[in-house]
Each structure stands twice: as C-alpha cells, then as structure tokens.
Tab-separated table of C-alpha atoms in Angstrom:
chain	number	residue	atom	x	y	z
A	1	UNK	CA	19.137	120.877	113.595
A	2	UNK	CA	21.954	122.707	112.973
A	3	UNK	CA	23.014	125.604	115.615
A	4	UNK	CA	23.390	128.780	114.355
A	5	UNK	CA	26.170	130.050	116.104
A	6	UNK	CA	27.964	127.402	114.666
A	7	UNK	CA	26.742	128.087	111.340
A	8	UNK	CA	28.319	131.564	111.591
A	9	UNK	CA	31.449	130.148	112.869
A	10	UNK	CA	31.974	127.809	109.456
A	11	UNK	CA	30.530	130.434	107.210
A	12	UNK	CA	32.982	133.018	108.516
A	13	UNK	CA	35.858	130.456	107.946
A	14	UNK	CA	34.393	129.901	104.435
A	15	UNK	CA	34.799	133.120	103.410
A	16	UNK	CA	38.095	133.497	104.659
A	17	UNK	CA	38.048	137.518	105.253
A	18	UNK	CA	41.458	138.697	105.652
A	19	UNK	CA	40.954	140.754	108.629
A	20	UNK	CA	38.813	139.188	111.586
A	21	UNK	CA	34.957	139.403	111.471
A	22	UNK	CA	32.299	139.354	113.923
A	23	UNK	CA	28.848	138.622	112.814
A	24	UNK	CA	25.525	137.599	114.165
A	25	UNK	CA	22.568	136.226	112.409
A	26	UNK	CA	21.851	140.331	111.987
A	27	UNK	CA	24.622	140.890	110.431
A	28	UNK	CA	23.717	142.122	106.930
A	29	UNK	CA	26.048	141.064	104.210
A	30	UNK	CA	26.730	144.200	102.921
A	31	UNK	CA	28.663	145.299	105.574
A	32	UNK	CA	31.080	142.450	105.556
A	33	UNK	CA	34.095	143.256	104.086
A	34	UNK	CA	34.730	140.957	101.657
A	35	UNK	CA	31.296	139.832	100.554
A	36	UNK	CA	32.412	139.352	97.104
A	37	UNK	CA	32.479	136.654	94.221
A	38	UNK	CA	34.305	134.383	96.279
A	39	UNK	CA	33.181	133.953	99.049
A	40	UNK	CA	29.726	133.591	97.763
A	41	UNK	CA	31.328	130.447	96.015
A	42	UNK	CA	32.863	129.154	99.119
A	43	UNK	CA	29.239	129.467	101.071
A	44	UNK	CA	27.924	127.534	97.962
A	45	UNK	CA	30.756	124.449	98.524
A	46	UNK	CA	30.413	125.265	102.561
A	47	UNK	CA	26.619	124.138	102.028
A	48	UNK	CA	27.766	121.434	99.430
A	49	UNK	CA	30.443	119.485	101.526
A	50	UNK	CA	29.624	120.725	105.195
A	51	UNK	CA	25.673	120.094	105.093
A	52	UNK	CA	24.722	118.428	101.812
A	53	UNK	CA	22.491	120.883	100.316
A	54	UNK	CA	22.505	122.200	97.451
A	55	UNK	CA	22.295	126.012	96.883
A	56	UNK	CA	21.991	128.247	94.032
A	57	UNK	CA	24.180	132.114	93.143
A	58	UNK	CA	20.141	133.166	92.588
A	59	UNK	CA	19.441	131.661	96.386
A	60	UNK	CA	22.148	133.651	97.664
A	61	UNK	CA	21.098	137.253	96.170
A	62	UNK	CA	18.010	136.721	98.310
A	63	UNK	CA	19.581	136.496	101.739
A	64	UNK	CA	19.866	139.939	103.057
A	65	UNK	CA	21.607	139.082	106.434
A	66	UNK	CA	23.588	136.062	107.682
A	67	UNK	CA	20.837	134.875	109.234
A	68	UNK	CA	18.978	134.272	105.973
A	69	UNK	CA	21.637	132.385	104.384
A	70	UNK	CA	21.750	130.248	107.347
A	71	UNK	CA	17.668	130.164	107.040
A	72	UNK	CA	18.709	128.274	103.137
A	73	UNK	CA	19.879	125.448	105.106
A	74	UNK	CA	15.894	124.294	104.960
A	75	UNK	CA	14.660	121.650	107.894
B	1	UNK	CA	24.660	107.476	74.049
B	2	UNK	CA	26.634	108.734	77.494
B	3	UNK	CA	28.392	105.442	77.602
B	4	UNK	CA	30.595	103.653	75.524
B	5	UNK	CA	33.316	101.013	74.936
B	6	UNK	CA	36.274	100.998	72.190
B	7	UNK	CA	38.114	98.266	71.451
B	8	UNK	CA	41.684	97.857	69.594
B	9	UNK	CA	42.272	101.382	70.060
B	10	UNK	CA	46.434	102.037	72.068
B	11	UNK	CA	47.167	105.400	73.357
B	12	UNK	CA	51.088	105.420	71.981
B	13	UNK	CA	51.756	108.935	74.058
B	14	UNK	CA	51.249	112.415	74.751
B	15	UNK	CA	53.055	115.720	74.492
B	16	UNK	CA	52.443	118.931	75.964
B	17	UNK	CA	53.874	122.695	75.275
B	18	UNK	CA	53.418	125.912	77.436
B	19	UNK	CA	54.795	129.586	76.657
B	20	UNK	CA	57.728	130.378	78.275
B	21	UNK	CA	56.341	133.528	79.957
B	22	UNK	CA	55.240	133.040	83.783
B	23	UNK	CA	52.564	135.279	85.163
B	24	UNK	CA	52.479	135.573	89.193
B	25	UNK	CA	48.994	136.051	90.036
B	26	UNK	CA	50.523	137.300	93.597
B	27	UNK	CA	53.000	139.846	91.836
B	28	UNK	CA	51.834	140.465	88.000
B	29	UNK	CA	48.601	142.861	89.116
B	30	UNK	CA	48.099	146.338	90.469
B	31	UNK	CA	49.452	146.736	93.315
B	32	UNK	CA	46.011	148.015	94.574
B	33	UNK	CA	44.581	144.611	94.372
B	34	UNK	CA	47.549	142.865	95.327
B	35	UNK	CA	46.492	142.552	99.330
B	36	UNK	CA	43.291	140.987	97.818
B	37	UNK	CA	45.271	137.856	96.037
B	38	UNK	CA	46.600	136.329	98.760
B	39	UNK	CA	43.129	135.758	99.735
B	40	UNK	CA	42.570	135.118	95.913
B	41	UNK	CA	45.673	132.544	95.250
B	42	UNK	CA	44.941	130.655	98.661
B	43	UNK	CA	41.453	129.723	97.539
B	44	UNK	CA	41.428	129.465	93.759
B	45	UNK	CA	44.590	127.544	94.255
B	46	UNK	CA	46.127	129.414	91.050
B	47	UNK	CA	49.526	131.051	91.638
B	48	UNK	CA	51.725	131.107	87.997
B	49	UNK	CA	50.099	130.702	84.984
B	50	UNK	CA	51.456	130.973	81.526
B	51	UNK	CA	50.892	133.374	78.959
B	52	UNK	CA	51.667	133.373	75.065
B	53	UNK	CA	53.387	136.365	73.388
B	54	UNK	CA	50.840	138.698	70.672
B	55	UNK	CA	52.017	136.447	68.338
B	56	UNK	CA	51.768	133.742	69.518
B	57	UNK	CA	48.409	131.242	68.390
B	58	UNK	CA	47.617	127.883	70.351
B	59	UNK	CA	48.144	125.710	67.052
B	60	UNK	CA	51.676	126.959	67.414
B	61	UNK	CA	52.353	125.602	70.874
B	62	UNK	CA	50.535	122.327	69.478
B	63	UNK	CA	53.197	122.230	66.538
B	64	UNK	CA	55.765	121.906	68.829
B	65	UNK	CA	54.063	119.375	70.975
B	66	UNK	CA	53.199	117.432	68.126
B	67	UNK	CA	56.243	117.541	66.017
B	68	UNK	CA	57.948	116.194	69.675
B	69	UNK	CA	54.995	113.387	69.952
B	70	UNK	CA	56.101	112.226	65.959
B	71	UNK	CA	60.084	112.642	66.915
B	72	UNK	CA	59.536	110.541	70.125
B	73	UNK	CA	57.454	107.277	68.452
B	74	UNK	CA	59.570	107.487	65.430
B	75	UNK	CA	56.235	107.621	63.224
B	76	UNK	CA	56.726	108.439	59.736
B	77	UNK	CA	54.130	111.719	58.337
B	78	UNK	CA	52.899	109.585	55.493
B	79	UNK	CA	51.757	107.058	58.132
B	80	UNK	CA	49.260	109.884	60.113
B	81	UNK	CA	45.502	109.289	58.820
B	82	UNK	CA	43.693	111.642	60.878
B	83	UNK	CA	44.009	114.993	62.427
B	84	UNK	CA	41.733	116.687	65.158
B	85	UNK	CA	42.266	119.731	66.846
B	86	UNK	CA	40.002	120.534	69.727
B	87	UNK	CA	40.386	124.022	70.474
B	88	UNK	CA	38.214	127.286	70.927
B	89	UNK	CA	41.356	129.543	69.977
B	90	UNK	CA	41.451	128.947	66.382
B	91	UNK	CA	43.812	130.884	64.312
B	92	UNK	CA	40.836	132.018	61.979
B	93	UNK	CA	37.086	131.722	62.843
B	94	UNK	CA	36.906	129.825	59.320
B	95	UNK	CA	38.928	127.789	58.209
B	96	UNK	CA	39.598	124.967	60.400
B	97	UNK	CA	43.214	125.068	62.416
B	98	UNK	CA	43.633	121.335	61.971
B	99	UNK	CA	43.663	121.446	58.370
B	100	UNK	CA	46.250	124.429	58.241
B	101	UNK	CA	48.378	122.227	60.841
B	102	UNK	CA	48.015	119.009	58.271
B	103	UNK	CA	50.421	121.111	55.845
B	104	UNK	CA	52.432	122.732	59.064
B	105	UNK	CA	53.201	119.518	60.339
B	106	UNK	CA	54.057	118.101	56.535
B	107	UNK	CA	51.158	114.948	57.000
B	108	UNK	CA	49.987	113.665	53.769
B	109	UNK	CA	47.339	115.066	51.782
B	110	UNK	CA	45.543	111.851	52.316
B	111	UNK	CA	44.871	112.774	56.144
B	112	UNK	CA	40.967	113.528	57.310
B	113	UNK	CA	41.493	116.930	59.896
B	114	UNK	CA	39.262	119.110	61.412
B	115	UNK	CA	38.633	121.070	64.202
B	116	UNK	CA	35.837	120.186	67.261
B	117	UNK	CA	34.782	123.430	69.314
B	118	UNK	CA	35.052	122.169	72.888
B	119	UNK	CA	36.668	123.878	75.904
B	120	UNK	CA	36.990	122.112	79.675
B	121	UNK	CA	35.558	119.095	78.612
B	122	UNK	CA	37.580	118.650	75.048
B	123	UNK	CA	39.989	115.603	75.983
B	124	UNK	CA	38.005	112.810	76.629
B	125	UNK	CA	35.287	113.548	73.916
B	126	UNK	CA	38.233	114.398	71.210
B	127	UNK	CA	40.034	110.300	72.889
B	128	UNK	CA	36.301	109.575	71.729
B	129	UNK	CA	35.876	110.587	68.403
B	130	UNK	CA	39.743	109.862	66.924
B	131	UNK	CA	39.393	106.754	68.631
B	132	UNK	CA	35.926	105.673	66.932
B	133	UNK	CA	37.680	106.576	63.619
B	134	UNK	CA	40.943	104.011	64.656
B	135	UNK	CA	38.392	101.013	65.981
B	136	UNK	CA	35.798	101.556	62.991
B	137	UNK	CA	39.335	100.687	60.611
B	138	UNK	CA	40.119	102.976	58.074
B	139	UNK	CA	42.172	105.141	60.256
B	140	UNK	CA	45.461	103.296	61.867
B	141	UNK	CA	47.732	106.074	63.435
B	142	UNK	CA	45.899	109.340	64.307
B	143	UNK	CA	47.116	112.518	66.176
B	144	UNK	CA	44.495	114.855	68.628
B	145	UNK	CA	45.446	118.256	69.428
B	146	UNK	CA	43.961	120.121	72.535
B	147	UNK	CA	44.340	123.136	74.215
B	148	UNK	CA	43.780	126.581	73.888
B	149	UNK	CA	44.978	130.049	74.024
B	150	UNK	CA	42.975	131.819	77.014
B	151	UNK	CA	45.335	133.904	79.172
B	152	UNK	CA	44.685	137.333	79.720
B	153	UNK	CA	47.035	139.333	82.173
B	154	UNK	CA	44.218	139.893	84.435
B	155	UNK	CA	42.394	137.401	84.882
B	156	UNK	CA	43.574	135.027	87.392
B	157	UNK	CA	41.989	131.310	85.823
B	158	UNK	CA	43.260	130.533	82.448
B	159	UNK	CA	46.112	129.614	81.481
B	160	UNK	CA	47.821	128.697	78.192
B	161	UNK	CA	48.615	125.532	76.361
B	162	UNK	CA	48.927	123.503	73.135
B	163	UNK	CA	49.205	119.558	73.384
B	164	UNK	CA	49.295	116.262	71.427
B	165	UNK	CA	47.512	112.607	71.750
B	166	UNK	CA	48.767	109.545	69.929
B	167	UNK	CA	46.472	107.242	68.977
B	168	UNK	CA	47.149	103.923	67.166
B	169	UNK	CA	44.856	100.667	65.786
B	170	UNK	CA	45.812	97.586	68.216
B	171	UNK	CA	44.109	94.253	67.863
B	172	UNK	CA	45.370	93.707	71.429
B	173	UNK	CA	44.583	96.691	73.365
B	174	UNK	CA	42.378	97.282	76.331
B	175	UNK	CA	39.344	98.554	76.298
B	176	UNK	CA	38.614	102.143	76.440
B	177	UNK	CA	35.333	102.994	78.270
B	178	UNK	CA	33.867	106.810	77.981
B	179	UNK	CA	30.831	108.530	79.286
B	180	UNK	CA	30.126	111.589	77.228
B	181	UNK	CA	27.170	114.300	78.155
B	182	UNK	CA	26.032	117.841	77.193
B	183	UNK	CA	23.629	120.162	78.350
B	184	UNK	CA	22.868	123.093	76.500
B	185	UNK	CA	20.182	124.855	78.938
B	186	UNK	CA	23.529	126.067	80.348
B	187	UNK	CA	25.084	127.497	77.230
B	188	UNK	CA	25.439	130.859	78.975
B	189	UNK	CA	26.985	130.220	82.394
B	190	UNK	CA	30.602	130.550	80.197
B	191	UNK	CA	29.997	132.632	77.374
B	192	UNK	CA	31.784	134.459	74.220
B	193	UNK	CA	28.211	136.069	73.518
B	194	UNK	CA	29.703	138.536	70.699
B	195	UNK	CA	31.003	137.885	67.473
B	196	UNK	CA	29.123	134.837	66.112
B	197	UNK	CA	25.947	135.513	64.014
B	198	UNK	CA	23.705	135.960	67.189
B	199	UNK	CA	25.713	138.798	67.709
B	200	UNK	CA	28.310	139.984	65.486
B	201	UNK	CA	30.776	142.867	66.578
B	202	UNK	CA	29.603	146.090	66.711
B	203	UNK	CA	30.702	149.576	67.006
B	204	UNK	CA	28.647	149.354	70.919
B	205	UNK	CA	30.964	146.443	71.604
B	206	UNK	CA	34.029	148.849	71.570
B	207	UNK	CA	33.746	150.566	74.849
B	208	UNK	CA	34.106	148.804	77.780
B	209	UNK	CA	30.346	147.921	79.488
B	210	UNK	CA	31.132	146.502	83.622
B	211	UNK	CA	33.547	147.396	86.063
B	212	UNK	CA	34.266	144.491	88.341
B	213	UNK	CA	35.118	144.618	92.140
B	214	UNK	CA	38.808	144.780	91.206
B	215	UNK	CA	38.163	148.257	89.167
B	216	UNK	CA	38.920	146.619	85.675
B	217	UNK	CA	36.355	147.267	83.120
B	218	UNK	CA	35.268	144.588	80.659
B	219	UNK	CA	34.110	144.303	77.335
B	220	UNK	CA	31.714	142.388	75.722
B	221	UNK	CA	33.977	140.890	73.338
B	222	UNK	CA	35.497	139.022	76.353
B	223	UNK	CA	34.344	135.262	77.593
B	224	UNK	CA	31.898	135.936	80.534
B	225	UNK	CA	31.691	133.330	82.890
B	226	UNK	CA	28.521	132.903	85.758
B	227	UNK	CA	31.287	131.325	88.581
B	228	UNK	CA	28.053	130.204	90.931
B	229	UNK	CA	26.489	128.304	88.171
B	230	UNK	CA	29.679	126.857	86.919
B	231	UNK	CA	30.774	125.609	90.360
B	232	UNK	CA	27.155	124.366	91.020
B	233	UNK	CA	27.106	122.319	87.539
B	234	UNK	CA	30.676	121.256	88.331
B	235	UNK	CA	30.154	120.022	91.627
B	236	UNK	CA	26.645	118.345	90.994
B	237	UNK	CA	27.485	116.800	87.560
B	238	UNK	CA	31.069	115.277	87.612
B	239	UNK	CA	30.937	113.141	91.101
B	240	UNK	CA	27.742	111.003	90.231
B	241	UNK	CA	28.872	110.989	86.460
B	242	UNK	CA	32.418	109.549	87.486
B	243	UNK	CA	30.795	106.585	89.711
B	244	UNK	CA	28.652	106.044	86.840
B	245	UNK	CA	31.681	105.789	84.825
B	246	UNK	CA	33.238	103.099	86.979
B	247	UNK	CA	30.306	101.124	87.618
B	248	UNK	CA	30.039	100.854	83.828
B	249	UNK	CA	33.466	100.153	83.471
B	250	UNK	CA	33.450	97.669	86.059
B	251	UNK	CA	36.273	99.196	87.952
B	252	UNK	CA	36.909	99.830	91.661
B	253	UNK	CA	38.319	103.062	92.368
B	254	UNK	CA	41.044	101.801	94.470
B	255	UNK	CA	41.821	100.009	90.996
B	256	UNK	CA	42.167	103.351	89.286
B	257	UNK	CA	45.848	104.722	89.365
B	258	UNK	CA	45.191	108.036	88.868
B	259	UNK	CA	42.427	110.757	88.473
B	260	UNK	CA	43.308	113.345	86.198
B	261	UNK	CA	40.025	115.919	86.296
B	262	UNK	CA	40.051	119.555	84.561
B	263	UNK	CA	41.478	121.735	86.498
B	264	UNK	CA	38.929	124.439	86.851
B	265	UNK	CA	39.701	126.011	90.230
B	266	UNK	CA	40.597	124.738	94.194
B	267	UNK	CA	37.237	125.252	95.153
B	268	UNK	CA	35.459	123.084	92.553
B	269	UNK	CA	38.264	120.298	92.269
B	270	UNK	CA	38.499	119.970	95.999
B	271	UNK	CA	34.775	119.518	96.507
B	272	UNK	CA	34.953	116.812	93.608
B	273	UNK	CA	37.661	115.165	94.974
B	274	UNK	CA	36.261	115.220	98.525
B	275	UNK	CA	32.833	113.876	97.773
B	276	UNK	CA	34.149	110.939	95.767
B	277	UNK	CA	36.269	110.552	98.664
B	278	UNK	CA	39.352	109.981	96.508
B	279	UNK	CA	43.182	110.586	98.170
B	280	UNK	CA	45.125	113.331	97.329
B	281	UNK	CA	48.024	111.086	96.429
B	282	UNK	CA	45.822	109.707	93.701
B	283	UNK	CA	44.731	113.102	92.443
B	284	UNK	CA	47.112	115.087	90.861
B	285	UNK	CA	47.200	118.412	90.450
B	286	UNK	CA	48.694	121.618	88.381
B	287	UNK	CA	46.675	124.059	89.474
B	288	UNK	CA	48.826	126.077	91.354
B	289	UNK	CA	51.847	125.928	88.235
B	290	UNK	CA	50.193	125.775	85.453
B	291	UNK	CA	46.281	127.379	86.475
B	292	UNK	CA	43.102	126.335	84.130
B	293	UNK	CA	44.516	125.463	80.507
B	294	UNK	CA	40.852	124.454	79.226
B	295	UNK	CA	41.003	121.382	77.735
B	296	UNK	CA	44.920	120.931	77.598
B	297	UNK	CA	44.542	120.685	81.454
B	298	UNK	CA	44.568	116.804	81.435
B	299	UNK	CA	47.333	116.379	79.501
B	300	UNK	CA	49.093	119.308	81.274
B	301	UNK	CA	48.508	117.380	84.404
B	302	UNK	CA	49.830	114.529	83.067
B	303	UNK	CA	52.731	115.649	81.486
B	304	UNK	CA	54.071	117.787	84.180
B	305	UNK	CA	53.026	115.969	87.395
B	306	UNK	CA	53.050	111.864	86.159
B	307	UNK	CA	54.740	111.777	82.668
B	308	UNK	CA	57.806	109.070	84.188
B	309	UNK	CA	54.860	107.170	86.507
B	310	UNK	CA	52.736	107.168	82.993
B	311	UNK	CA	55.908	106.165	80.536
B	312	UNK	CA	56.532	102.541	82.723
B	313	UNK	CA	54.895	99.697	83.416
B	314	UNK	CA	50.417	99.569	83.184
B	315	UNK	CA	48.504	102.637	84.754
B	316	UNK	CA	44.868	102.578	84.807
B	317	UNK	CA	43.452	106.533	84.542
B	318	UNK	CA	40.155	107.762	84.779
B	319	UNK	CA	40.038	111.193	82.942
B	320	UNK	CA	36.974	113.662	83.791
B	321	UNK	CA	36.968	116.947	81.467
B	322	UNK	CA	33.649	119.603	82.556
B	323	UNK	CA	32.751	122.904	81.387
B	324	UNK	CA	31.798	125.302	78.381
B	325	UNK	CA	28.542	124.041	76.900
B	326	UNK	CA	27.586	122.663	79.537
B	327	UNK	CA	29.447	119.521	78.500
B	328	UNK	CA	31.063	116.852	80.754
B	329	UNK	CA	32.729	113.858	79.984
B	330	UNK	CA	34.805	110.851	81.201
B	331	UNK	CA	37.366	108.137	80.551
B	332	UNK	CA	38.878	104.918	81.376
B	333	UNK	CA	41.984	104.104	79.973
B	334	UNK	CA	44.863	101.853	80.865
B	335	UNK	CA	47.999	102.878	79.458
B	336	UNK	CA	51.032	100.792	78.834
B	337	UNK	CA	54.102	102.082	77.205
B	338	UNK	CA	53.354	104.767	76.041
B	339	UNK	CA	55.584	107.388	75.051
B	340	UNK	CA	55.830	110.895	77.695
B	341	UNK	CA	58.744	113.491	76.532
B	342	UNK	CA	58.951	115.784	79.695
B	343	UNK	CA	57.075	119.141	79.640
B	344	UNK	CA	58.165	121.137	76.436
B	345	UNK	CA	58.301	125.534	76.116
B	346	UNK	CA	58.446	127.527	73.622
C-alpha cells in the first residue's frame, strides 16, 4: 500500500514545477501551475519506473484532483 | 517474421552530415517562453539542435555523407548495386529521392534504388532490407541513406540530418540478427494527416486551427504527435522487444558493447534504459547536441559520440529504432573495421 503523502511528494518532484508547490490529495490539477504536457508525461514514467503500472494520457484526463491520480495506482 | 538472421552480410562504415546552423532551445524562442525551457531542456534533455537552410533538402546532407562514405572505402561508383533511402522528407512526394541521388552521386545505371517511408524506426529495418538484397547474392556493395529533414524553429524535438550505411557481401562475416515489428492501430499517435489522398490540401488547411500552451498556433499541414501515447508505446514496446532480441541472438547484455536506441526524448530513453537496467557508460547519447534526428539518430549517435571506439578493433551493438507507424525494430551487429570519418557539416 502505497502512502499518499508520499505519493504527492514523488509526483510533485515528477513534475518538476519551477516554483515550489504545495498540494494535498484535494488539490485539483487545474490550479497547479504547470499542469501541462509534460508533466503529464513525467506522472506517466513516475507510475512506469516508480510503481510499475502502467497508465494511459486518456487515464489521466479523468483525474480531477491529485488524489485521483494517486487513486490510478489501483490495489 | 519479427526475427531474423543474415549471414555474409559486413557493415564496411557509416557517415553522417548535419547543417551547420545551431538552434538553442534555451535562447532561439520568445523570450516569453524562455523561463518555461529551462524546465523544458532539463527534462526533454534537448538543448541545440540543428536546422537546414530553405534550401536546403535531407538528400542533400545525405550526398555529402555519402560521397564521404565512397571517398573513405575507396569504392569505385560502378561497383554500388543498390541504393535505399529511408526518409520521410523526400525532395518530391513522387518520384523517389533515391533514384534522383543514383544520378547525384554518379552510380551506374545498373543500380536498384528506392525510397522506404520510415521515420524513428528506419535504421535497423533499412540494415534489414539492403542487407537481404547483399546475402540473397545479386547485390555485392550497397549504400542506405537515412535521415530526415524535420526541424522547425519552434519546436523543441527534431532535429536535422542526412547519413550513409555501407554494406558489403562477406562469406566470412558475422551474423546479423534483427527483430522487426509494426503496429498500425497506432498510425495516428505521430501524424502528417493532410496532404496524402485521405486528405489532400485544402484551402481550410491554410489558417492556422490550435493554439498550444506556448501561444503558437498550428496548422494542419504540420506532423501532430499524441506525446502520452508515444511515450506509453515507447516505453512498453522497446524493453521486452530488446530482451527478446538478445535471447534470440543468444547474447548477454554485458556482451553487448554498446546500445545505440532512437533518441526520442530524456523521458522515454531514460525509462528504457532504466528498466533494462543497462549503464549509462554503455548507452550513449546525443540528445542534448544533436536532439531527435528521426531515423538518422543511430547513426548520429554513433558518429558523433563512438565513431574512433567503432573504427578499431570488434564492437558488438545492439541498435533499437521506435516510432512513426507504430513501428519498432532491433539489431545485433558486430562490427569490425569498419570505416567512421568524424561528424561531417554542411
């Protein structure tokens, strides 16, 4: 089970936003900064190489917040 | 078919030309976006790329490259039987470049050419099919031209370049072993979608149709390209397919000099590299010089980062070329004198 604080923590490093971020699982993704082309790709190699899974550009238009990107991660 | 074996087939050298021109992807942009390509540069891994003048075609870089190859190995034109250009910069849409390069290049009448419409993938399947040619007899000294001209001022990825592949019959060769796949459920994820039949050009293809993040608007006459998918297909497809590769090939990876894989972007070739669990050292790179070339990115990488390792003593490679199709393919070669001029402009 992974934790999702931690989750948070790699997924804001993934995305590498030049200015600082904080973020809960509430936070929606709009509102980030940066939430553009690239760092949806580095979420999709974060999930690749970090967890093993898998993940889709279409499985990442339907996460609204952070939280439902982590919710992707499955069981 | 996937995989396959040649025999009697030598790979006599290789010979690569970029444009002189150097674009900065940190400096050559608006200086509106220019706080975003730091962030940009440090993850795509793409810093200078190289860009051909207006007049400027990808056959002509591959002239050079392959009037150098000819120069360097001393091979007489008459002796050239075949002639394939892989390229999806063509200097007409009909006819074939390679045949207009068989009289640019002053080969004999007598030579087969013509052209095979790959992108990414293009090296090891155009190895392939000139090699087939050499080992079925027929053909004994053949030349393969790669590369493409794909640079745009703003767009950070592609990069230009023109190269040449000598390849020569040799009862006493090594084997070459190649694993060669398409998948055409994918044909849109990189995309020229107007201008074919489908579509031909229209008078509602002449305004520009999106505005990106960056405020530059984009036509529909331009190559679109879905990044997700192409990093998914890249990621999923290439690892598995280059263990297959070895396993067929009976070869260890530690017995593998060097990986040479397209160089697509940071992102993709550092997740490839990382879940085949292969060293840096081992992996070369010319991303950050020389950006994505298409298919001349293999020899690019070559040329510029190994050409002295390559030019002495026996270097196994394993080649990996993915993209535009979908289409992915591999190779195992082991090289052994062959001939490497350094990195040619012009």
């Amino acid at each position: 089970m992974v934790a999702v604080d931690r989750f948070i923590e790699n997924f804001l490093d993934a995305c590498d936003f030049e200015e600082p971020v904080e973020a809960t699982a509430d936070t929606e993704l709009q509102s980030l900064p940066q939430w553009d082309s690239l760092a949806k790709l580095a979420v999709i190699v974060l999930f690749d190489t970090e967890y093993g899974k898998a993940i889709t550009g279409e499985d990442l238009k339907t996460a609204v917040t952070v939280g439902d990107v982590f919710r992707l991660l499955g069981d | 078919m996937s995989l396959s074996t040649l025999s009697h087939v030598r790979f006599a050298g290789m010979a690569t030309c970029v444009p002189r021109r150097i674009i900065s992807n940190l400096e050559d942009c608006r200086p509106q976006i220019r706080g975003d390509r730091a962030r940009l540069v440090r993850n795509i891994g793409i810093e200078f790329r190289r860009l051909c003048p207006e007049w400027q075609c990808f056959s002509d870089l591959a002239l050079v490259a392959a009037e150098a190859l000819l120069e360097k190995l001393q091979w007489r034109r008459e002796d050239v039987d075949a002639l394939i250009v892989v390229t999806q910069s063509p200097d007409y849409l009909i006819p074939a470049t390679a045949i207009i390069l068989q009289d640019r290049l002053g080969l004999s009448q007598a030579t087969v050419a013509f052209d095979v419409n790959l992108g990414c993938s293009g090296y090891p399947f155009g190895i392939n099919i000139l090699g087939s040619m050499i080992a079925a007899g027929g053909v004994r000294k053949g030349l393969l031209l790669v590369g493409d001209r794909c640079a745009r001022l703003e767009d950070p990825i592609f990069s230009d370049a023109g190269t040449a592949t000598a390849l020569e019959f040799d009862a006493a060769a090594p084997p070459m072993y190649f694993d060669l796949n398409s998948d055409g459920s994918g044909y849109r994820a990189i995309i020229l979608p107007i201008g074919g039949h489908r579509e031909p050009v229209g008078v509602q293809h002449l305004l520009p149709w999106r505005e990106d993040e960056n405020d530059h608007w984009h036509y529909k006459t331009e190559l679109q390209l879905d990044g997700p998918a192409v990093l998914s297909f890249s990621t999923q497809r290439v690892p598995p397919a280059v263990e297959k590769l070895l396993a067929y090939a009976n070869v260890a990876k530690e017995d593998v000099d060097y990986f040479i894989f397209h160089q697509a972007n940071r992102m993709i070739n550092e997740t490839i590299r990382k879940k085949l669990g292969l060293p840096e050292a081992r992996v070369p790179s010319t991303l950050r010089d020389f950006g994505n070339t298409s298919g001349a990115s293999l020899p690019v990488t070559m040329t510029a980062r190994i050409h002295a390792e390559l030019a002495e003593g026996k270097k196994r490679l394993l080649l990996s070329g993915f993209g535009i199709g979908l289409s992915w393919g591999g190779a195992i070669l082991e090289l052994e004198g062959a001939a490497f001029p350094a990195l040619i402009e012009a």
